[in-house]
Amino acid sequence: MKKDHSKESARKSETRKAVGIRPQDLEHFRKLLLDLRRRYAEKVDQLAEEAFTPDAGGVSASPSHLGDVGSDYYSQEVSLDLLENEREALQEINEALDRIDRGVYGMCEECGEPIARERLELLPYTRYCVACAKKLESGE
């Protein structure tokens, strides 16, 4: 008798999802992520305003001194870099909320194993367990 490997694989996948995080913990992480999303969205708005508003550390319509031109552009560049980083974090947070909705939150996207709760508490939008994150960062 032939085994149906696709059904077995699907069953293992569903089991792996179920092993993740308890429902009450998922709600805790959802609230944590929603709060982070709110704070990051506020920060993105603030940085965008600073980067693009004259005389607020952003673009200056008429610098008072030639040396200020370089300073103004440097400040704007720093603000834009920070803005991009915050937007990327906001995207990661939204994707983590999506993983909660799909029932795969807390599972490493690289190895499929559960991510340690301690890691999720520190970085709730992480996609990887510590071991896989280290491998990916080192380029292995």
JSON list of C-alpha atoms in Angstrom, two decimals:
[
{"chain": "A", "resi": 1, "resn": "MET", "atom": "CA", "xyz": [0.00, 0.00, 0.00]},
{"chain": "A", "resi": 2, "resn": "LYS", "atom": "CA", "xyz": [1.36, 3.40, -1.05]},
{"chain": "A", "resi": 3, "resn": "LYS", "atom": "CA", "xyz": [1.60, 6.25, 1.44]},
{"chain": "A", "resi": 4, "resn": "ASP", "atom": "CA", "xyz": [0.25, 9.63, 0.44]},
{"chain": "A", "resi": 5, "resn": "HIS", "atom": "CA", "xyz": [3.21, 11.85, 1.35]},
{"chain": "A", "resi": 6, "resn": "SER", "atom": "CA", "xyz": [1.39, 15.08, 0.49]},
{"chain": "A", "resi": 7, "resn": "LYS", "atom": "CA", "xyz": [-1.29, 14.40, 3.11]},
{"chain": "A", "resi": 8, "resn": "GLU", "atom": "CA", "xyz": [1.34, 13.42, 5.66]},
{"chain": "A", "resi": 9, "resn": "SER", "atom": "CA", "xyz": [3.31, 16.58, 4.93]},
{"chain": "A", "resi": 10, "resn": "ALA", "atom": "CA", "xyz": [0.18, 18.73, 5.26]},
{"chain": "A", "resi": 11, "resn": "ARG", "atom": "CA", "xyz": [-0.63, 17.07, 8.59]},
{"chain": "A", "resi": 12, "resn": "LYS", "atom": "CA", "xyz": [2.89, 17.77, 9.89]},
{"chain": "A", "resi": 13, "resn": "SER", "atom": "CA", "xyz": [2.55, 21.38, 8.78]},
{"chain": "A", "resi": 14, "resn": "GLU", "atom": "CA", "xyz": [-0.74, 21.77, 10.66]},
{"chain": "A", "resi": 15, "resn": "THR", "atom": "CA", "xyz": [0.81, 20.13, 13.73]},
{"chain": "A", "resi": 16, "resn": "ARG", "atom": "CA", "xyz": [3.75, 22.51, 13.53]},
{"chain": "A", "resi": 17, "resn": "LYS", "atom": "CA", "xyz": [1.33, 25.47, 13.46]},
{"chain": "A", "resi": 18, "resn": "ALA", "atom": "CA", "xyz": [-0.52, 24.14, 16.49]},
{"chain": "A", "resi": 19, "resn": "VAL", "atom": "CA", "xyz": [2.70, 23.72, 18.50]},
{"chain": "A", "resi": 20, "resn": "GLY", "atom": "CA", "xyz": [3.39, 27.46, 18.23]},
{"chain": "A", "resi": 21, "resn": "ILE", "atom": "CA", "xyz": [1.92, 29.76, 20.86]},
{"chain": "A", "resi": 22, "resn": "ARG", "atom": "CA", "xyz": [-1.09, 29.42, 23.14]},
{"chain": "A", "resi": 23, "resn": "PRO", "atom": "CA", "xyz": [-4.14, 31.56, 22.24]},
{"chain": "A", "resi": 24, "resn": "GLN", "atom": "CA", "xyz": [-3.80, 33.77, 25.34]},
{"chain": "A", "resi": 25, "resn": "ASP", "atom": "CA", "xyz": [-0.14, 34.38, 24.48]},
{"chain": "A", "resi": 26, "resn": "LEU", "atom": "CA", "xyz": [-1.08, 35.23, 20.90]},
{"chain": "A", "resi": 27, "resn": "GLU", "atom": "CA", "xyz": [-3.43, 37.89, 22.22]},
{"chain": "A", "resi": 28, "resn": "HIS", "atom": "CA", "xyz": [-0.60, 39.27, 24.37]},
{"chain": "A", "resi": 29, "resn": "PHE", "atom": "CA", "xyz": [1.69, 39.49, 21.32]},
{"chain": "A", "resi": 30, "resn": "ARG", "atom": "CA", "xyz": [-1.08, 40.97, 19.17]},
{"chain": "A", "resi": 31, "resn": "LYS", "atom": "CA", "xyz": [-1.56, 43.79, 21.71]},
{"chain": "A", "resi": 32, "resn": "LEU", "atom": "CA", "xyz": [2.20, 44.29, 21.95]},
{"chain": "A", "resi": 33, "resn": "LEU", "atom": "CA", "xyz": [2.49, 44.51, 18.15]},
{"chain": "A", "resi": 34, "resn": "LEU", "atom": "CA", "xyz": [-0.50, 46.86, 17.85]},
{"chain": "A", "resi": 35, "resn": "ASP", "atom": "CA", "xyz": [1.05, 49.17, 20.45]},
{"chain": "A", "resi": 36, "resn": "LEU", "atom": "CA", "xyz": [4.40, 49.04, 18.63]},
{"chain": "A", "resi": 37, "resn": "ARG", "atom": "CA", "xyz": [2.66, 49.76, 15.33]},
{"chain": "A", "resi": 38, "resn": "ARG", "atom": "CA", "xyz": [0.97, 52.82, 16.81]},
{"chain": "A", "resi": 39, "resn": "ARG", "atom": "CA", "xyz": [4.27, 54.13, 18.22]},
{"chain": "A", "resi": 40, "resn": "TYR", "atom": "CA", "xyz": [6.20, 53.46, 15.01]},
{"chain": "A", "resi": 41, "resn": "ALA", "atom": "CA", "xyz": [3.48, 55.11, 12.91]},
{"chain": "A", "resi": 42, "resn": "GLU", "atom": "CA", "xyz": [3.67, 58.22, 15.12]},
{"chain": "A", "resi": 43, "resn": "LYS", "atom": "CA", "xyz": [7.47, 58.21, 14.81]},
{"chain": "A", "resi": 44, "resn": "VAL", "atom": "CA", "xyz": [7.26, 57.86, 11.01]},
{"chain": "A", "resi": 45, "resn": "ASP", "atom": "CA", "xyz": [4.90, 60.85, 10.84]},
{"chain": "A", "resi": 46, "resn": "GLN", "atom": "CA", "xyz": [7.19, 62.90, 13.09]},
{"chain": "A", "resi": 47, "resn": "LEU", "atom": "CA", "xyz": [10.33, 62.01, 11.10]},
{"chain": "A", "resi": 48, "resn": "ALA", "atom": "CA", "xyz": [8.61, 62.74, 7.79]},
{"chain": "A", "resi": 49, "resn": "GLU", "atom": "CA", "xyz": [7.56, 66.14, 9.08]},
{"chain": "A", "resi": 50, "resn": "GLU", "atom": "CA", "xyz": [11.09, 66.89, 10.34]},
{"chain": "A", "resi": 51, "resn": "ALA", "atom": "CA", "xyz": [12.71, 65.75, 7.10]},
{"chain": "A", "resi": 52, "resn": "PHE", "atom": "CA", "xyz": [10.48, 67.78, 4.81]},
{"chain": "A", "resi": 53, "resn": "THR", "atom": "CA", "xyz": [9.58, 70.87, 6.84]},
{"chain": "A", "resi": 54, "resn": "PRO", "atom": "CA", "xyz": [11.76, 73.98, 6.36]},
{"chain": "A", "resi": 55, "resn": "ASP", "atom": "CA", "xyz": [13.47, 75.22, 9.53]},
{"chain": "A", "resi": 56, "resn": "ALA", "atom": "CA", "xyz": [12.52, 72.09, 11.49]},
{"chain": "A", "resi": 57, "resn": "GLY", "atom": "CA", "xyz": [15.82, 70.38, 10.89]},
{"chain": "A", "resi": 58, "resn": "GLY", "atom": "CA", "xyz": [14.72, 69.41, 7.41]},
{"chain": "A", "resi": 59, "resn": "VAL", "atom": "CA", "xyz": [14.88, 71.20, 4.07]},
{"chain": "A", "resi": 60, "resn": "SER", "atom": "CA", "xyz": [15.74, 74.86, 4.46]},
{"chain": "A", "resi": 61, "resn": "ALA", "atom": "CA", "xyz": [14.42, 77.33, 1.92]},
{"chain": "A", "resi": 62, "resn": "SER", "atom": "CA", "xyz": [17.29, 79.76, 2.45]},
{"chain": "A", "resi": 63, "resn": "PRO", "atom": "CA", "xyz": [20.24, 78.83, 4.66]},
{"chain": "A", "resi": 64, "resn": "SER", "atom": "CA", "xyz": [21.72, 81.80, 6.51]},
{"chain": "A", "resi": 65, "resn": "HIS", "atom": "CA", "xyz": [25.31, 80.68, 5.92]},
{"chain": "A", "resi": 66, "resn": "LEU", "atom": "CA", "xyz": [27.02, 78.56, 3.29]},
{"chain": "A", "resi": 67, "resn": "GLY", "atom": "CA", "xyz": [28.24, 76.17, 6.01]},
{"chain": "A", "resi": 68, "resn": "ASP", "atom": "CA", "xyz": [24.63, 75.66, 7.02]},
{"chain": "A", "resi": 69, "resn": "VAL", "atom": "CA", "xyz": [23.82, 74.17, 3.60]},
{"chain": "A", "resi": 70, "resn": "GLY", "atom": "CA", "xyz": [25.96, 71.09, 4.29]},
{"chain": "A", "resi": 71, "resn": "SER", "atom": "CA", "xyz": [24.60, 70.82, 7.80]},
{"chain": "A", "resi": 72, "resn": "ASP", "atom": "CA", "xyz": [21.02, 71.09, 6.59]},
{"chain": "A", "resi": 73, "resn": "TYR", "atom": "CA", "xyz": [21.50, 68.39, 3.98]},
{"chain": "A", "resi": 74, "resn": "TYR", "atom": "CA", "xyz": [23.28, 66.13, 6.45]},
{"chain": "A", "resi": 75, "resn": "SER", "atom": "CA", "xyz": [20.42, 66.55, 8.95]},
{"chain": "A", "resi": 76, "resn": "GLN", "atom": "CA", "xyz": [17.90, 65.81, 6.24]},
{"chain": "A", "resi": 77, "resn": "GLU", "atom": "CA", "xyz": [19.83, 62.72, 5.14]},
{"chain": "A", "resi": 78, "resn": "VAL", "atom": "CA", "xyz": [19.94, 61.42, 8.72]},
{"chain": "A", "resi": 79, "resn": "SER", "atom": "CA", "xyz": [16.21, 62.06, 9.10]},
{"chain": "A", "resi": 80, "resn": "LEU", "atom": "CA", "xyz": [15.47, 60.26, 5.84]},
{"chain": "A", "resi": 81, "resn": "ASP", "atom": "CA", "xyz": [17.61, 57.26, 6.89]},
{"chain": "A", "resi": 82, "resn": "LEU", "atom": "CA", "xyz": [15.80, 57.09, 10.23]},
{"chain": "A", "resi": 83, "resn": "LEU", "atom": "CA", "xyz": [12.48, 57.43, 8.43]},
{"chain": "A", "resi": 84, "resn": "GLU", "atom": "CA", "xyz": [13.32, 54.50, 6.14]},
{"chain": "A", "resi": 85, "resn": "ASN", "atom": "CA", "xyz": [14.37, 52.33, 9.11]},
{"chain": "A", "resi": 86, "resn": "GLU", "atom": "CA", "xyz": [11.15, 53.13, 10.96]},
{"chain": "A", "resi": 87, "resn": "ARG", "atom": "CA", "xyz": [9.05, 52.37, 7.87]},
{"chain": "A", "resi": 88, "resn": "GLU", "atom": "CA", "xyz": [10.80, 49.01, 7.47]},
{"chain": "A", "resi": 89, "resn": "ALA", "atom": "CA", "xyz": [10.13, 48.17, 11.13]},
{"chain": "A", "resi": 90, "resn": "LEU", "atom": "CA", "xyz": [6.49, 49.19, 10.66]},
{"chain": "A", "resi": 91, "resn": "GLN", "atom": "CA", "xyz": [6.25, 46.82, 7.68]},
{"chain": "A", "resi": 92, "resn": "GLU", "atom": "CA", "xyz": [7.77, 43.99, 9.76]},
{"chain": "A", "resi": 93, "resn": "ILE", "atom": "CA", "xyz": [5.20, 44.67, 12.50]},
{"chain": "A", "resi": 94, "resn": "ASN", "atom": "CA", "xyz": [2.33, 44.51, 10.00]},
{"chain": "A", "resi": 95, "resn": "GLU", "atom": "CA", "xyz": [3.70, 41.24, 8.63]},
{"chain": "A", "resi": 96, "resn": "ALA", "atom": "CA", "xyz": [3.94, 39.82, 12.17]},
{"chain": "A", "resi": 97, "resn": "LEU", "atom": "CA", "xyz": [0.28, 40.71, 12.74]},
{"chain": "A", "resi": 98, "resn": "ASP", "atom": "CA", "xyz": [-0.51, 38.93, 9.48]},
{"chain": "A", "resi": 99, "resn": "ARG", "atom": "CA", "xyz": [1.39, 35.85, 10.71]},
{"chain": "A", "resi": 100, "resn": "ILE", "atom": "CA", "xyz": [-0.81, 35.86, 13.84]},
{"chain": "A", "resi": 101, "resn": "ASP", "atom": "CA", "xyz": [-3.91, 35.92, 11.62]},
{"chain": "A", "resi": 102, "resn": "ARG", "atom": "CA", "xyz": [-2.55, 33.05, 9.50]},
{"chain": "A", "resi": 103, "resn": "GLY", "atom": "CA", "xyz": [-1.68, 30.97, 12.57]},
{"chain": "A", "resi": 104, "resn": "VAL", "atom": "CA", "xyz": [2.08, 30.84, 11.97]},
{"chain": "A", "resi": 105, "resn": "TYR", "atom": "CA", "xyz": [3.28, 33.54, 14.37]},
{"chain": "A", "resi": 106, "resn": "GLY", "atom": "CA", "xyz": [6.22, 32.49, 16.51]},
{"chain": "A", "resi": 107, "resn": "MET", "atom": "CA", "xyz": [7.52, 29.90, 14.06]},
{"chain": "A", "resi": 108, "resn": "CYS", "atom": "CA", "xyz": [10.93, 30.46, 12.47]},
{"chain": "A", "resi": 109, "resn": "GLU", "atom": "CA", "xyz": [10.58, 31.08, 8.74]},
{"chain": "A", "resi": 110, "resn": "GLU", "atom": "CA", "xyz": [13.95, 29.44, 8.11]},
{"chain": "A", "resi": 111, "resn": "CYS", "atom": "CA", "xyz": [13.85, 26.17, 10.09]},
{"chain": "A", "resi": 112, "resn": "GLY", "atom": "CA", "xyz": [10.16, 25.96, 11.05]},
{"chain": "A", "resi": 113, "resn": "GLU", "atom": "CA", "xyz": [10.89, 25.54, 14.76]},
{"chain": "A", "resi": 114, "resn": "PRO", "atom": "CA", "xyz": [9.23, 27.67, 17.46]},
{"chain": "A", "resi": 115, "resn": "ILE", "atom": "CA", "xyz": [10.94, 30.95, 18.30]},
{"chain": "A", "resi": 116, "resn": "ALA", "atom": "CA", "xyz": [11.79, 31.31, 22.00]},
{"chain": "A", "resi": 117, "resn": "ARG", "atom": "CA", "xyz": [9.26, 33.38, 23.91]},
{"chain": "A", "resi": 118, "resn": "GLU", "atom": "CA", "xyz": [12.07, 35.50, 25.37]},
{"chain": "A", "resi": 119, "resn": "ARG", "atom": "CA", "xyz": [13.11, 36.48, 21.84]},
{"chain": "A", "resi": 120, "resn": "LEU", "atom": "CA", "xyz": [9.52, 37.31, 20.88]},
{"chain": "A", "resi": 121, "resn": "GLU", "atom": "CA", "xyz": [9.15, 39.49, 23.99]},
{"chain": "A", "resi": 122, "resn": "LEU", "atom": "CA", "xyz": [12.25, 41.47, 22.99]},
{"chain": "A", "resi": 123, "resn": "LEU", "atom": "CA", "xyz": [11.59, 41.56, 19.24]},
{"chain": "A", "resi": 124, "resn": "PRO", "atom": "CA", "xyz": [7.94, 40.59, 18.69]},
{"chain": "A", "resi": 125, "resn": "TYR", "atom": "CA", "xyz": [8.11, 41.04, 14.91]},
{"chain": "A", "resi": 126, "resn": "THR", "atom": "CA", "xyz": [11.08, 38.72, 14.41]},
{"chain": "A", "resi": 127, "resn": "ARG", "atom": "CA", "xyz": [10.82, 36.05, 11.71]},
{"chain": "A", "resi": 128, "resn": "TYR", "atom": "CA", "xyz": [13.69, 33.87, 12.87]},
{"chain": "A", "resi": 129, "resn": "CYS", "atom": "CA", "xyz": [14.91, 31.95, 15.89]},
{"chain": "A", "resi": 130, "resn": "VAL", "atom": "CA", "xyz": [18.27, 33.02, 17.33]},
{"chain": "A", "resi": 131, "resn": "ALA", "atom": "CA", "xyz": [20.24, 30.25, 15.57]},
{"chain": "A", "resi": 132, "resn": "CYS", "atom": "CA", "xyz": [18.80, 31.02, 12.13]},
{"chain": "A", "resi": 133, "resn": "ALA", "atom": "CA", "xyz": [19.13, 34.79, 12.63]},
{"chain": "A", "resi": 134, "resn": "LYS", "atom": "CA", "xyz": [22.83, 34.32, 13.41]},
{"chain": "A", "resi": 135, "resn": "LYS", "atom": "CA", "xyz": [23.29, 32.14, 10.31]},
{"chain": "A", "resi": 136, "resn": "LEU", "atom": "CA", "xyz": [21.52, 34.67, 8.09]},
{"chain": "A", "resi": 137, "resn": "GLU", "atom": "CA", "xyz": [23.48, 37.60, 9.52]},
{"chain": "A", "resi": 138, "resn": "SER", "atom": "CA", "xyz": [26.79, 35.83, 8.98]},
{"chain": "A", "resi": 139, "resn": "GLY", "atom": "CA", "xyz": [25.80, 34.88, 5.43]},
{"chain": "A", "resi": 140, "resn": "GLU", "atom": "CA", "xyz": [25.91, 31.12, 5.96]}
]
